[in-house]
Coordinates of C-alpha atoms in Angstrom, one line a residue:
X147 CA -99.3 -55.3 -6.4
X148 CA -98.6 -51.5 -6.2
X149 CA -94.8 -50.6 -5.1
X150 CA -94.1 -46.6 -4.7
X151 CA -90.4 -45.7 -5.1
X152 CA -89.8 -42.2 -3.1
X153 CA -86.2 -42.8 -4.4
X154 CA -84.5 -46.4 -4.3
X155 CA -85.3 -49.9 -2.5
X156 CA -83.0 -52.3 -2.5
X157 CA -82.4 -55.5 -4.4
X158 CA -83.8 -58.9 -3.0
X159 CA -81.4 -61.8 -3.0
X160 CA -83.5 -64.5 -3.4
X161 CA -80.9 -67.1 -4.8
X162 CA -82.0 -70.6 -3.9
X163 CA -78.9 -73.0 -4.8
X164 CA -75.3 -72.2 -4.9
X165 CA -74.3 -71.6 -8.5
X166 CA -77.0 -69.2 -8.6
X167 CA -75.0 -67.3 -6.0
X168 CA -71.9 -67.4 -7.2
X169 CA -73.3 -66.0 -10.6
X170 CA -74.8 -63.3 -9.8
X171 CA -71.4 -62.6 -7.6
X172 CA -69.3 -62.8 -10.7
X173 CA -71.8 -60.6 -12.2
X174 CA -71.8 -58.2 -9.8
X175 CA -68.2 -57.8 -9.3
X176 CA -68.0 -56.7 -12.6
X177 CA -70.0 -53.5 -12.3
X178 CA -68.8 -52.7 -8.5
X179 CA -66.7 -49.8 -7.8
X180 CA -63.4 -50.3 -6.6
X181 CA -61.4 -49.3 -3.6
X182 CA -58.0 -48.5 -4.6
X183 CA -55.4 -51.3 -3.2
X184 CA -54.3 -48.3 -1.0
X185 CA -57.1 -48.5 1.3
X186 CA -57.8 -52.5 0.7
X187 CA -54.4 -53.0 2.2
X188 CA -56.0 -52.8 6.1
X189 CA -59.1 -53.9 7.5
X190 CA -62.4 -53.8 5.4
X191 CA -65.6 -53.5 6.7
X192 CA -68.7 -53.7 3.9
X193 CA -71.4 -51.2 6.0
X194 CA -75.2 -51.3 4.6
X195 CA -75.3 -47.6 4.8
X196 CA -73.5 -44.1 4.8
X197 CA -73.6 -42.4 8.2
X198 CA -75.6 -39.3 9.0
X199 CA -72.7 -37.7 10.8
X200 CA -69.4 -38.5 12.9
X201 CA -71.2 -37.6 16.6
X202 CA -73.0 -40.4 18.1
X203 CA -75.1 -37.8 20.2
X204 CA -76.8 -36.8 16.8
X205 CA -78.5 -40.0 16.0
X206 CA -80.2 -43.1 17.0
X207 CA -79.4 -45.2 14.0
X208 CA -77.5 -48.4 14.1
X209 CA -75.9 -48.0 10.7
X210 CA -74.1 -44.5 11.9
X211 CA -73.4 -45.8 15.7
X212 CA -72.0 -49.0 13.8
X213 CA -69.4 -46.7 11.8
X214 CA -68.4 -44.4 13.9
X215 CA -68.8 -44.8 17.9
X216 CA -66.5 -47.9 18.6
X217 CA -64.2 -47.0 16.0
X218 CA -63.7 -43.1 17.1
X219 CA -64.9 -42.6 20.7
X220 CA -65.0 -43.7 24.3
X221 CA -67.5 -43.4 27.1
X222 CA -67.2 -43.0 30.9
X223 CA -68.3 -46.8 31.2
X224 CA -68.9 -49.6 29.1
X225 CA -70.9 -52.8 29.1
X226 CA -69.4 -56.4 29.6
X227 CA -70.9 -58.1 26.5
X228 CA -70.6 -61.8 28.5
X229 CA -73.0 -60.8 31.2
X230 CA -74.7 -57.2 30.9
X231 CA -73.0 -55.5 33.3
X232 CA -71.6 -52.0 33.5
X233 CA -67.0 -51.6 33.9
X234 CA -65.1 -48.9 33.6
X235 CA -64.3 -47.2 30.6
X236 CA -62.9 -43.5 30.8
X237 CA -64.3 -43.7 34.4
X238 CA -62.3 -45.9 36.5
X239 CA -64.2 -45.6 39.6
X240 CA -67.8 -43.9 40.0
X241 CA -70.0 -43.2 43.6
X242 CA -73.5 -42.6 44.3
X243 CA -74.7 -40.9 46.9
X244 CA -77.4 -42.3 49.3
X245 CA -80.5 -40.5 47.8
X246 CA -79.3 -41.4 44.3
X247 CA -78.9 -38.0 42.5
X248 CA -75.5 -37.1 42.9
X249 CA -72.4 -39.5 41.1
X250 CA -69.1 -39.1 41.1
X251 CA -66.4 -39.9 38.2
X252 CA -62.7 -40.3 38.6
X253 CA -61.1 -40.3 34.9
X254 CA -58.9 -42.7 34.0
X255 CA -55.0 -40.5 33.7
X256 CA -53.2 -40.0 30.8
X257 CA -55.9 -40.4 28.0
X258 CA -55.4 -38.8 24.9
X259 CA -56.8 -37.6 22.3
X260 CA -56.4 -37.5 18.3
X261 CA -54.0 -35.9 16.9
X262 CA -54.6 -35.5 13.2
X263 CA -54.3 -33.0 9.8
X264 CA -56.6 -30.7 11.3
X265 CA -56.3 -31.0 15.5
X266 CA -53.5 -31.4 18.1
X267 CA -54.4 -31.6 21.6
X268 CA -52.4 -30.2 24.2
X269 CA -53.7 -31.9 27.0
X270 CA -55.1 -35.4 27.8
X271 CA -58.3 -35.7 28.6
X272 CA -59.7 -34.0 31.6
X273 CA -62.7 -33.3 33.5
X274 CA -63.9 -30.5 31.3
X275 CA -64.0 -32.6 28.1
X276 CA -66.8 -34.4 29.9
X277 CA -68.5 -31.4 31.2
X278 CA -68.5 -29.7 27.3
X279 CA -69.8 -33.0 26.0
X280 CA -72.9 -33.3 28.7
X281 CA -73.4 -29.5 28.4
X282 CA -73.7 -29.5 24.6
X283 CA -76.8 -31.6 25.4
X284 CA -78.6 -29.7 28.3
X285 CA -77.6 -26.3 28.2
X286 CA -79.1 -24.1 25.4
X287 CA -76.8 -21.6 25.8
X288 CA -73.6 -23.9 24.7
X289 CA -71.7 -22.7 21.5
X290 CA -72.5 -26.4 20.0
X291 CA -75.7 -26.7 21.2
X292 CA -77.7 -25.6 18.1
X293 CA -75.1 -27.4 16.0
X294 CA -77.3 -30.5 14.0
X295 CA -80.9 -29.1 14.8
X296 CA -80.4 -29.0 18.5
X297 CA -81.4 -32.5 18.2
X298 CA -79.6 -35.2 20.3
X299 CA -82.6 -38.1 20.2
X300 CA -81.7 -40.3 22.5
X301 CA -80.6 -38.0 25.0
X302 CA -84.0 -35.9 24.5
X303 CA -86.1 -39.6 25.0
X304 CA -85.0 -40.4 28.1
X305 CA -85.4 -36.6 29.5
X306 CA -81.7 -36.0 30.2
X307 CA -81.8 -32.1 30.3
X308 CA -84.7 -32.4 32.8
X309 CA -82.5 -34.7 34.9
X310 CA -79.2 -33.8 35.0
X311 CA -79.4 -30.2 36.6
X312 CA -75.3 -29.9 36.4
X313 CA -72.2 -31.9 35.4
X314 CA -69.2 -30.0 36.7
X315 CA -65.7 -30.4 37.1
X316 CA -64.8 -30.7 40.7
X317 CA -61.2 -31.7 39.9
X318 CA -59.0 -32.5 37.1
X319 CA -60.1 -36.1 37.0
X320 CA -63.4 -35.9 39.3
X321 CA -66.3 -34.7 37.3
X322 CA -70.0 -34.5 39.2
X323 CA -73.3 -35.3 38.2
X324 CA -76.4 -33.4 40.4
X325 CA -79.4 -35.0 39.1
X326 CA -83.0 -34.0 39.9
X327 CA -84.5 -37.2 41.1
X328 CA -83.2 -40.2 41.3
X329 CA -83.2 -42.5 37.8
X330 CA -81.9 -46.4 38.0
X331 CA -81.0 -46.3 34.3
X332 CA -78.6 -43.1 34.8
X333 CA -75.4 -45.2 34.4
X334 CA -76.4 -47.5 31.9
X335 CA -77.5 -44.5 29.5
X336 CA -74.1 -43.3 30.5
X337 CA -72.4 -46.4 29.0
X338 CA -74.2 -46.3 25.0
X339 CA -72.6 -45.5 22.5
X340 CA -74.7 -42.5 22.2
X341 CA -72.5 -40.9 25.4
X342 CA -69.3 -40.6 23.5
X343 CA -67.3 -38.4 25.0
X344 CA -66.1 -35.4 23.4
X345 CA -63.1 -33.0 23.2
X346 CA -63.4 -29.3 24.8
X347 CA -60.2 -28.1 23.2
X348 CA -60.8 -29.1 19.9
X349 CA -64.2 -27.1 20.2
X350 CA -62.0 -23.9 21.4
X351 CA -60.7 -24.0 18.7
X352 CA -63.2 -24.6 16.0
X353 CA -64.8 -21.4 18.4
X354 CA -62.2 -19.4 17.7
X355 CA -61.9 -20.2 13.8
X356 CA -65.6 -20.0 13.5
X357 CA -65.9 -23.7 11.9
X358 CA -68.4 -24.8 14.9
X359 CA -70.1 -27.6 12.4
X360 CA -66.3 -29.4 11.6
X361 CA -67.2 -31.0 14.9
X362 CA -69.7 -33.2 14.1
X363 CA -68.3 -34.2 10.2
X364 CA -64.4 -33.8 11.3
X365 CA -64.4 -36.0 14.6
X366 CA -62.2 -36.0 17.6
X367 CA -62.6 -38.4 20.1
X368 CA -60.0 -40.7 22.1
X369 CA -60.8 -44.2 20.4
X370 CA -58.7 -46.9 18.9
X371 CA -59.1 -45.2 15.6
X372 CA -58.5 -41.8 14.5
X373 CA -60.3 -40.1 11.4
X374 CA -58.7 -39.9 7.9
X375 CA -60.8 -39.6 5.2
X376 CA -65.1 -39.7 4.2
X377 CA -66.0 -40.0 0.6
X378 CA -70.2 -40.4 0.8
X379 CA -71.9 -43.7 -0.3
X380 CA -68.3 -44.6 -1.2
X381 CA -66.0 -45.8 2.0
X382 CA -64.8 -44.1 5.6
X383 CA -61.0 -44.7 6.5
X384 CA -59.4 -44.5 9.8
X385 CA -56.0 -44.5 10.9
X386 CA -54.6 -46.4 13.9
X387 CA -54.9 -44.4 17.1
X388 CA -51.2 -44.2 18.1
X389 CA -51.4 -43.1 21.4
X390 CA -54.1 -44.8 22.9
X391 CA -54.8 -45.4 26.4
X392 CA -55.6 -48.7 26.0
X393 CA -54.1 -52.4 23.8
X394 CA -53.6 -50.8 20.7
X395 CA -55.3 -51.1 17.9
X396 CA -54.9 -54.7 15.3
X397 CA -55.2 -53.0 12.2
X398 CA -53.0 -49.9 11.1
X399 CA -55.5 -48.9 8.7
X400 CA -59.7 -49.9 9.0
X401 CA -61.9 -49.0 6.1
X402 CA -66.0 -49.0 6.3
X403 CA -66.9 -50.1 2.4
X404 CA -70.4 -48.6 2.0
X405 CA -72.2 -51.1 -0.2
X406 CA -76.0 -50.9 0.4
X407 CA -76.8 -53.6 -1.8
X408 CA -76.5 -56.8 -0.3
X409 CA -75.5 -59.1 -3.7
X410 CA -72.8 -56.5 -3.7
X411 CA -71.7 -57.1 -0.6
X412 CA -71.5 -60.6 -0.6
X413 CA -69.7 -60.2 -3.6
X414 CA -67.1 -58.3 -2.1
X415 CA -66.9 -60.3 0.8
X416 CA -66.2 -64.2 -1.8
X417 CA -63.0 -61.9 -3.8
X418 CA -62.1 -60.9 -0.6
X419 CA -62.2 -57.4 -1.3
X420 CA -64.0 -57.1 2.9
X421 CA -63.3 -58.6 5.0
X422 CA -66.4 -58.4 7.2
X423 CA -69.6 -58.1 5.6
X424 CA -72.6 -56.6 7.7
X425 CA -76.2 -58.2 7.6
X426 CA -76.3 -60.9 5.5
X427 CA -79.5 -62.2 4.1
X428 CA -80.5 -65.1 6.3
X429 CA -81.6 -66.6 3.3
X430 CA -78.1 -66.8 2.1
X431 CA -76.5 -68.3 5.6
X432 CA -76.4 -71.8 4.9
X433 CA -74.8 -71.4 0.9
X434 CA -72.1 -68.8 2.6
X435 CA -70.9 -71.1 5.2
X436 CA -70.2 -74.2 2.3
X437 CA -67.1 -71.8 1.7
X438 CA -64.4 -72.6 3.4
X439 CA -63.0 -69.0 3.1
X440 CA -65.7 -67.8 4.9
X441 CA -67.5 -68.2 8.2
X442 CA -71.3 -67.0 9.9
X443 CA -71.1 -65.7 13.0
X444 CA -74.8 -65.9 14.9
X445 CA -75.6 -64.6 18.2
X446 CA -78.5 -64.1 21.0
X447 CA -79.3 -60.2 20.5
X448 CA -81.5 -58.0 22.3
X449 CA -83.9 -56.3 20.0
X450 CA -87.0 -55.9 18.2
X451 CA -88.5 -56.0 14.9
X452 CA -92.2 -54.5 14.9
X453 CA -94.5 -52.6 12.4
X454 CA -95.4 -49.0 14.1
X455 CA -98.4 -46.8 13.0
X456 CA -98.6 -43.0 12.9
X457 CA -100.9 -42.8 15.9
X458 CA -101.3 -38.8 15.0
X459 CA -102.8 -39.6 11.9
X460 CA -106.5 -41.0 11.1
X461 CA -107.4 -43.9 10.8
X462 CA -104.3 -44.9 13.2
X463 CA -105.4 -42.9 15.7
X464 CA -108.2 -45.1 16.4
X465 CA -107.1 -47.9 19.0
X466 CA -109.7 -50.6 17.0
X467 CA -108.0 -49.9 14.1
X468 CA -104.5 -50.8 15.3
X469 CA -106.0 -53.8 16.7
X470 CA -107.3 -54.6 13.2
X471 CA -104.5 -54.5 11.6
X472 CA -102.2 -56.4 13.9
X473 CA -104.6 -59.7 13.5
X474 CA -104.4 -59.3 10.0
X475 CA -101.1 -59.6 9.8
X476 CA -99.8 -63.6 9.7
X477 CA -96.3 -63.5 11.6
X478 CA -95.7 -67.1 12.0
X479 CA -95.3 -66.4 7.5
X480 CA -92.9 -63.6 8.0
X481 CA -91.0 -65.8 10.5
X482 CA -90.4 -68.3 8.2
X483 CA -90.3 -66.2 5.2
X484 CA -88.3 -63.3 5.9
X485 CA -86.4 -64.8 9.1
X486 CA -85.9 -68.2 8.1
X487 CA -86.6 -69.4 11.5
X488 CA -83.6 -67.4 13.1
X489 CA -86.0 -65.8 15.4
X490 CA -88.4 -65.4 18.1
X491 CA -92.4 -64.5 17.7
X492 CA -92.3 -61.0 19.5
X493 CA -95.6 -60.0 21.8
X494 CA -94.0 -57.2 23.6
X495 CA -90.8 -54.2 23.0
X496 CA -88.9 -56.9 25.6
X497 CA -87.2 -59.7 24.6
X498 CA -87.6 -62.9 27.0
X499 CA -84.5 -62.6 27.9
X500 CA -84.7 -59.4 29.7
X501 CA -85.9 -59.3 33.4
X502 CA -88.7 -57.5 33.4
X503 CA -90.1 -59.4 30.3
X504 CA -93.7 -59.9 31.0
X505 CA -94.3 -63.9 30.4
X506 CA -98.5 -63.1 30.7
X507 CA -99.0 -61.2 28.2
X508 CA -101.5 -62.5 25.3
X509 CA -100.1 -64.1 22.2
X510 CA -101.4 -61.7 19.3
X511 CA -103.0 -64.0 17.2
X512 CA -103.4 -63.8 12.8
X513 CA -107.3 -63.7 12.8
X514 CA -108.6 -61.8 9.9
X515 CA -112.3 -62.2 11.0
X516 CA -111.4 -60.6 14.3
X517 CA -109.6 -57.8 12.1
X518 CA -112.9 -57.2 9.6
X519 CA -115.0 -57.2 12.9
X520 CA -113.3 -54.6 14.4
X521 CA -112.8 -52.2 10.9
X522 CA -116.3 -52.6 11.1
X523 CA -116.7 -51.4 14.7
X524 CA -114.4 -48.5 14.1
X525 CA -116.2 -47.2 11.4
X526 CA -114.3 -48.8 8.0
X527 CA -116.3 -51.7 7.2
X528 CA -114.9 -51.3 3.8
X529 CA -111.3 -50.8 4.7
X530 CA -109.1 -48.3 3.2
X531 CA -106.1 -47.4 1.8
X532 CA -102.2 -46.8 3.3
X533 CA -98.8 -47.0 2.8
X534 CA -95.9 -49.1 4.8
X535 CA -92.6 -47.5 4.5
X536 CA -90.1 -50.6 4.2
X537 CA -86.8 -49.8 5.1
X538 CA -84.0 -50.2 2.3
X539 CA -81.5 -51.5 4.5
X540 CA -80.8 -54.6 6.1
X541 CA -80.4 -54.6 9.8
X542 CA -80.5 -57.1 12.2
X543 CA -84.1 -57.0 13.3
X544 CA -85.7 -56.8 9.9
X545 CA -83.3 -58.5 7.2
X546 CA -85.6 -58.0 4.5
X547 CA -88.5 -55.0 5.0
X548 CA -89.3 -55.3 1.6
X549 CA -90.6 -58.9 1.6
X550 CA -92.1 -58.4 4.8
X551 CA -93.7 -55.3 3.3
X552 CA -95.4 -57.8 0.7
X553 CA -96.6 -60.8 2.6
X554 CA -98.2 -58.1 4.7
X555 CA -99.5 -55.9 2.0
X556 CA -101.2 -59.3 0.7
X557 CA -102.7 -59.9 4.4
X558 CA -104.1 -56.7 4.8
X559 CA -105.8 -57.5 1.2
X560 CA -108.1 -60.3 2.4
X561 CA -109.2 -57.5 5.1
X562 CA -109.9 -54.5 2.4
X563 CA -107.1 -52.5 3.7
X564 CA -104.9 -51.7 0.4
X565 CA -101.8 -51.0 1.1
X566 CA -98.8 -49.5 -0.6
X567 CA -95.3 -50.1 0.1
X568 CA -92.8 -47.3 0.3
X569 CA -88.9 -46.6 0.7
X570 CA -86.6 -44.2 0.3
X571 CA -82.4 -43.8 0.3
X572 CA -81.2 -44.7 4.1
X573 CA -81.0 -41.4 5.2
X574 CA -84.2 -40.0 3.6
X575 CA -85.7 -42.8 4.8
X576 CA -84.9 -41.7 8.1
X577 CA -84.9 -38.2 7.7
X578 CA -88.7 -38.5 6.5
X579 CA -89.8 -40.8 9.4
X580 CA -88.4 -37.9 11.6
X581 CA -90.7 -35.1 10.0
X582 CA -93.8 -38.1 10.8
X583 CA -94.3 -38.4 6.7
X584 CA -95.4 -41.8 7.0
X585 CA -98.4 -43.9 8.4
X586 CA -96.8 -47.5 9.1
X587 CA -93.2 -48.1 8.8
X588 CA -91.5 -51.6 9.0
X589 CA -88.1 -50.7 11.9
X590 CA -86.8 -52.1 15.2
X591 CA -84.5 -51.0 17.6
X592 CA -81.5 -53.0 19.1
X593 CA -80.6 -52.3 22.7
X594 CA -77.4 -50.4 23.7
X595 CA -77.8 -52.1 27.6
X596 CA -79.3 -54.4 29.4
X597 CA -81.4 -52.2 31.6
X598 CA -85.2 -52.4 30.3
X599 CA -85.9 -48.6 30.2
X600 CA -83.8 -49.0 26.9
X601 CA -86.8 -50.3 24.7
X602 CA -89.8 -48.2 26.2
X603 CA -88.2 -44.2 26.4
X604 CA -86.4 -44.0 23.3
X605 CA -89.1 -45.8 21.6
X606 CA -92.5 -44.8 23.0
X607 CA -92.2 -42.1 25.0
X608 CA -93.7 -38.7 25.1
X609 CA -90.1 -36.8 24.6
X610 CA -89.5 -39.3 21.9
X611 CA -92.0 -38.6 20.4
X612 CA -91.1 -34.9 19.9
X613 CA -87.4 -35.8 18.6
X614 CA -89.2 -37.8 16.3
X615 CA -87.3 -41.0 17.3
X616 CA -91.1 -42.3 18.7
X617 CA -91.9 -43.8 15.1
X618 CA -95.4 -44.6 16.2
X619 CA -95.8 -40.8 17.2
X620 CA -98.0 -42.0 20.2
X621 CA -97.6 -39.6 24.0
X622 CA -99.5 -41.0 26.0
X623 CA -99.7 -39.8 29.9
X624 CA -100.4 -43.4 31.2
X625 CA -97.6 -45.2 29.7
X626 CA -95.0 -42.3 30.3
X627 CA -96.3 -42.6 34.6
X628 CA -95.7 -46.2 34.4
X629 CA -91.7 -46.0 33.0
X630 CA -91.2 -42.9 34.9
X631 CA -92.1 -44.8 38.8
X632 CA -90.1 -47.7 37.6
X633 CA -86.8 -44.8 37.2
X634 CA -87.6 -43.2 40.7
X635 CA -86.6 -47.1 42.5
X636 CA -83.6 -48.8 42.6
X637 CA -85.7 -51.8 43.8
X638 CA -85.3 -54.5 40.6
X639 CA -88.9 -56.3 42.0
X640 CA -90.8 -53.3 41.9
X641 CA -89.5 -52.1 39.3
X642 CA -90.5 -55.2 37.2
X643 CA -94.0 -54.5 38.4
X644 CA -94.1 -51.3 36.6
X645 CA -92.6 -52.4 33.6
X646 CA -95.0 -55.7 33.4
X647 CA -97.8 -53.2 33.7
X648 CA -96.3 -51.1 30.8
X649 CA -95.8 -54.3 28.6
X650 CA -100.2 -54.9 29.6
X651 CA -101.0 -51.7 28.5
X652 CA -99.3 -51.6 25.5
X653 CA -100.5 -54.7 24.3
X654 CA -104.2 -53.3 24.5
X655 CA -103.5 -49.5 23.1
X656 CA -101.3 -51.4 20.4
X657 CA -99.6 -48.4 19.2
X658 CA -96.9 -50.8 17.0
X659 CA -96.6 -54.3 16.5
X660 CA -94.1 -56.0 17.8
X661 CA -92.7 -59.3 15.5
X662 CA -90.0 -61.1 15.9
X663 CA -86.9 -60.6 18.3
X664 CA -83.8 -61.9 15.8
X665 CA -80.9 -63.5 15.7
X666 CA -77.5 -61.5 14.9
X667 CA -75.5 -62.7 12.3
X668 CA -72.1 -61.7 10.2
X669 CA -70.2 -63.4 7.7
X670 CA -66.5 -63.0 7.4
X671 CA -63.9 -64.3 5.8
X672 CA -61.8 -67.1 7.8
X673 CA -58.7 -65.2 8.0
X674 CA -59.9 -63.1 10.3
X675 CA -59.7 -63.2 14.0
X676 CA -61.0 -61.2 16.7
X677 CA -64.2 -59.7 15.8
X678 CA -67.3 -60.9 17.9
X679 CA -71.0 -59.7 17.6
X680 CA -71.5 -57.6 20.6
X681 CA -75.2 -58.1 21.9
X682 CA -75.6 -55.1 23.0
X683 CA -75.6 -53.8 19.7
X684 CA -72.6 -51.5 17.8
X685 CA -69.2 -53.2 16.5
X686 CA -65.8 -53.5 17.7
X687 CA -63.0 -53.4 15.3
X688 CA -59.9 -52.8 17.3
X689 CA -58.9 -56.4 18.4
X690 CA -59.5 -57.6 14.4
X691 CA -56.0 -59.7 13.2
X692 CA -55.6 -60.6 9.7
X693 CA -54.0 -63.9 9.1
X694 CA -50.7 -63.4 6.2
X695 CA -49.6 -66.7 5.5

């Protein structure tokens, strides 16, 4: 077995019985960096990763949005985790006119923002705060636009500065949207955590001291928490948000622990040095819950785990190829072996549970034959030779890319593909998948709404695929018409039949393979109450109480 190291790859925890565990917890303990009692003293949080940067418009990754857009920032709406649908947030009330391209917001009153070392506001929000955050986006000419690589991935998949012609403030509290056609997953996009909302006076003055990047590393937003301190690969700490518009915040003080490896983490989490662990190794579920200091928490989550090829690349470009290699692989193994039966065989982006999951669609089945058949008919009768990028992180789609990596490298074998297995540091990892470096790559995505358009533009679209967030780097015109009609109707029915149609043809061009829709799980420890897995992906910390006997 050949295993390429770009950089690091994380550990597997492959315990099997209890003491085994706690062992190799002791172990660890004794060569894990500290926090100082200072910052243990409030909530701890042990994250998988370091973010990429303190703006949720920057990034599509789940590790960052998990960090920072909960914690620091609100959005014009939010999503009601219980059912799906879209409430107020900053926006207490919101109309739509009759054509379906102009909405209205009225802004909640006296919201304010943070005040810390470096800013104090003047002002509570206002309708230009929104019109400078949507701006930076869509308008080129916008002193923060080219701040981060002009880059703002989501927003670019899902064609937002084609859409939204203006946002302007028509009032103090009343901001306008003038869209260019009408697009029935405008308000849910408007309620990610991607569309955090932004302060314009703060960028005044980072204008006017020339410090334009501070806005993206030295964040400002009107959440529960405010920003204190980032050391990199080492912890985040936020301070309470004092005057905030909402309950206030549990925990005075709330510290993300960046841990990447998992032993370490669980380590952590059994001398109670976190307090909430992210990700824990399904393998590990059942020993973790025998503690009585420490509880799972599992829930039904929308997402997807799949294997995508670089479609720009030869042999990948080559539909029969992607066929191929999709019956090679055995999933109903990597179910078992990777997911410990906390999940669902994927065959389609959707998960069942959403409405416009296609029910028809055929089962992809593990039939190496069929796979040497068609190498043959594509022209590689003899196979040949790639890598798979395994990510070094858990998250909640993939809990283990590396093993999954492995089973899979030892499928492809019987079928005279060779395969070697890659990974990189987090943001590396990520950073390299942008630039298209790979030619197969192990990833998911986890929805930020209920509305379907959520797994097909940010993954597979044609703008997607130019931020680089499209990681099978596949634009193709047919797919793109099919989600675009299902935008331009409000009408749920047809636009089911457009996204059943989408689901069809995607099975057949098989750009990615789609594996196994997962479970959501996190441990933490049994004094702690009010933290609840959201399944619309992200984490809420602000409602987290710590039992003091």
């Amino acid at each position: 077995m050949k295993l390429t190291l770009g950089h690091t790859i994380t550990m597997r925890a492959t315990h099997s019985v209890l003491p085994m565990l706690l062992c190799t917890v002791i172990a660890v303990v004794g060569c894990q960096p500290q926090l100082p009692q200072t910052v243990r003293s409030g909530l701890v949080y042990c994250s998988e990763g370091s973010p990429e940067t303190f703006n949720p418009q920057l990034v599509t990754s789940g590790t960052t949005i998990d960090a920072i857009s909960q914690q620091l920032y609100d959005r014009l709406l939010d999503i009601n985790p219980e059912n799906g649908e879209l409430i107020p947030g900053l926006a207490q009330l919101w109309q739509v006119s009759n054509e379906g391209k102009v909405y209205h917001f009225t802004l909640h009153p006296n919201v304010e923002f943070h005040q810390t070392e470096y800013f104090t506001p003047t002002r509570p929000l206002n309708a230009e705060d929104v019109v400078f955050t949507f701006n930076r986006i869509m308008n080129s000419q916008h002193p923060f636009h080219q701040q981060g690589g002009a880059n703002y991935p989501f927003f670019q998949s899902v064609d937002w500065a084609d859409l939204v012609t203006s946002v302007t403030a028509e009032a103090p509290n009343v901001v306008k949207f003038e869209l260019s056609r009408p697009d029935s997953s405008f308000l849910s996009n408007l309620a990610t955590d991607f569309a955090a909302i932004l302060s314009a006076e703060y960028g005044q003055q980072l204008v006017t001291s020339g410090e334009l990047a501070l806005i993206d590393s030295k964040p400002i937003g009107t959440g529960p928490f405010r920003f204190k301190e980032y050391q990199k690969d080492l912890l985040i700490r936020y301070y309470r948000h004092k005057n905030y518009w909402r309950e206030l915040a549990k925990p005075e003080q709330l510290v993300f622990d960046i841990v990447p490896n998992n032993a370490r983490r669980m380590a952590k989490l059994f001398t109670h040095e976190c307090d909430v662990v992210a990700f824990p190794r399904v393998s590990e579920l059942g020993l973790i819950s025998q503690r009585p200091d420490v509880s799972v928490q599992e829930s039904t989550s929308m997402n997807i785990g799949f294997w995508a090829f670089n479609t720009a690349k030869a042999p990948f470009d080559n539909v029969k190829v992607r066929q191929a290699l999709a019956h090679a692989i055995n999933r109903d193994a990597i179910l078992q072996a990777v997911y410990f039966g906390h999940a669902t065989a994927a065959n389609s982006v959707l998960p069942p549970t959403s409405w416009a999951f296609n029910p028809n669609l055929p089962v992809q089945q593990y039939d190496p034959l069929q796979a040497k058949q068609l190498l043959a008919e594509a022209g590689y009768p003899n196979g040949f030779s790639m890598d798979i990028w395994a990510m070094p992180v858990q998250r909640l789609y993939n809990p283990n890319a590396l093993k999954m990596a492995e089973l899979m490298q030892a499928d492809l074998a019987q079928i005279g593909v060779r395969a070697s297995i890659i990974s990189y540091e987090w943001n590396s990892f990520r950073r390299k998948l942008g630039a298209y470096e790979h030619d197969s790559v192990l990833i998911g995505w986890s929805a930020d709404n209920a509305d379907p358009d959520n797994f097909f533009r940010p993954l597979l679209s044609c703008s997607a695929a130019l931020t680089g967030s499209n990681r099978a780097n596949w634009c193709d015109a047919n797919f793109d018409l099919l989600i675009s009609q299902a935008l331009l109707t409000p009408d749920q029915k047809q636009r089911r039949s457009y996204y059943m149609a989408a689901q069809q043809y995607l099975a057949e061009q098989m750009p990615l393979l789609s594996i196994a829709h997962s479970q959501r799980f996190q441990a933490i420890s049994s004094d702690i109450k009010g933290v609840k897995i959201n399944p619309y992906g992200g984490i809420a910390l602000a409602n987290a109480v710590k039992d003091v006997e």
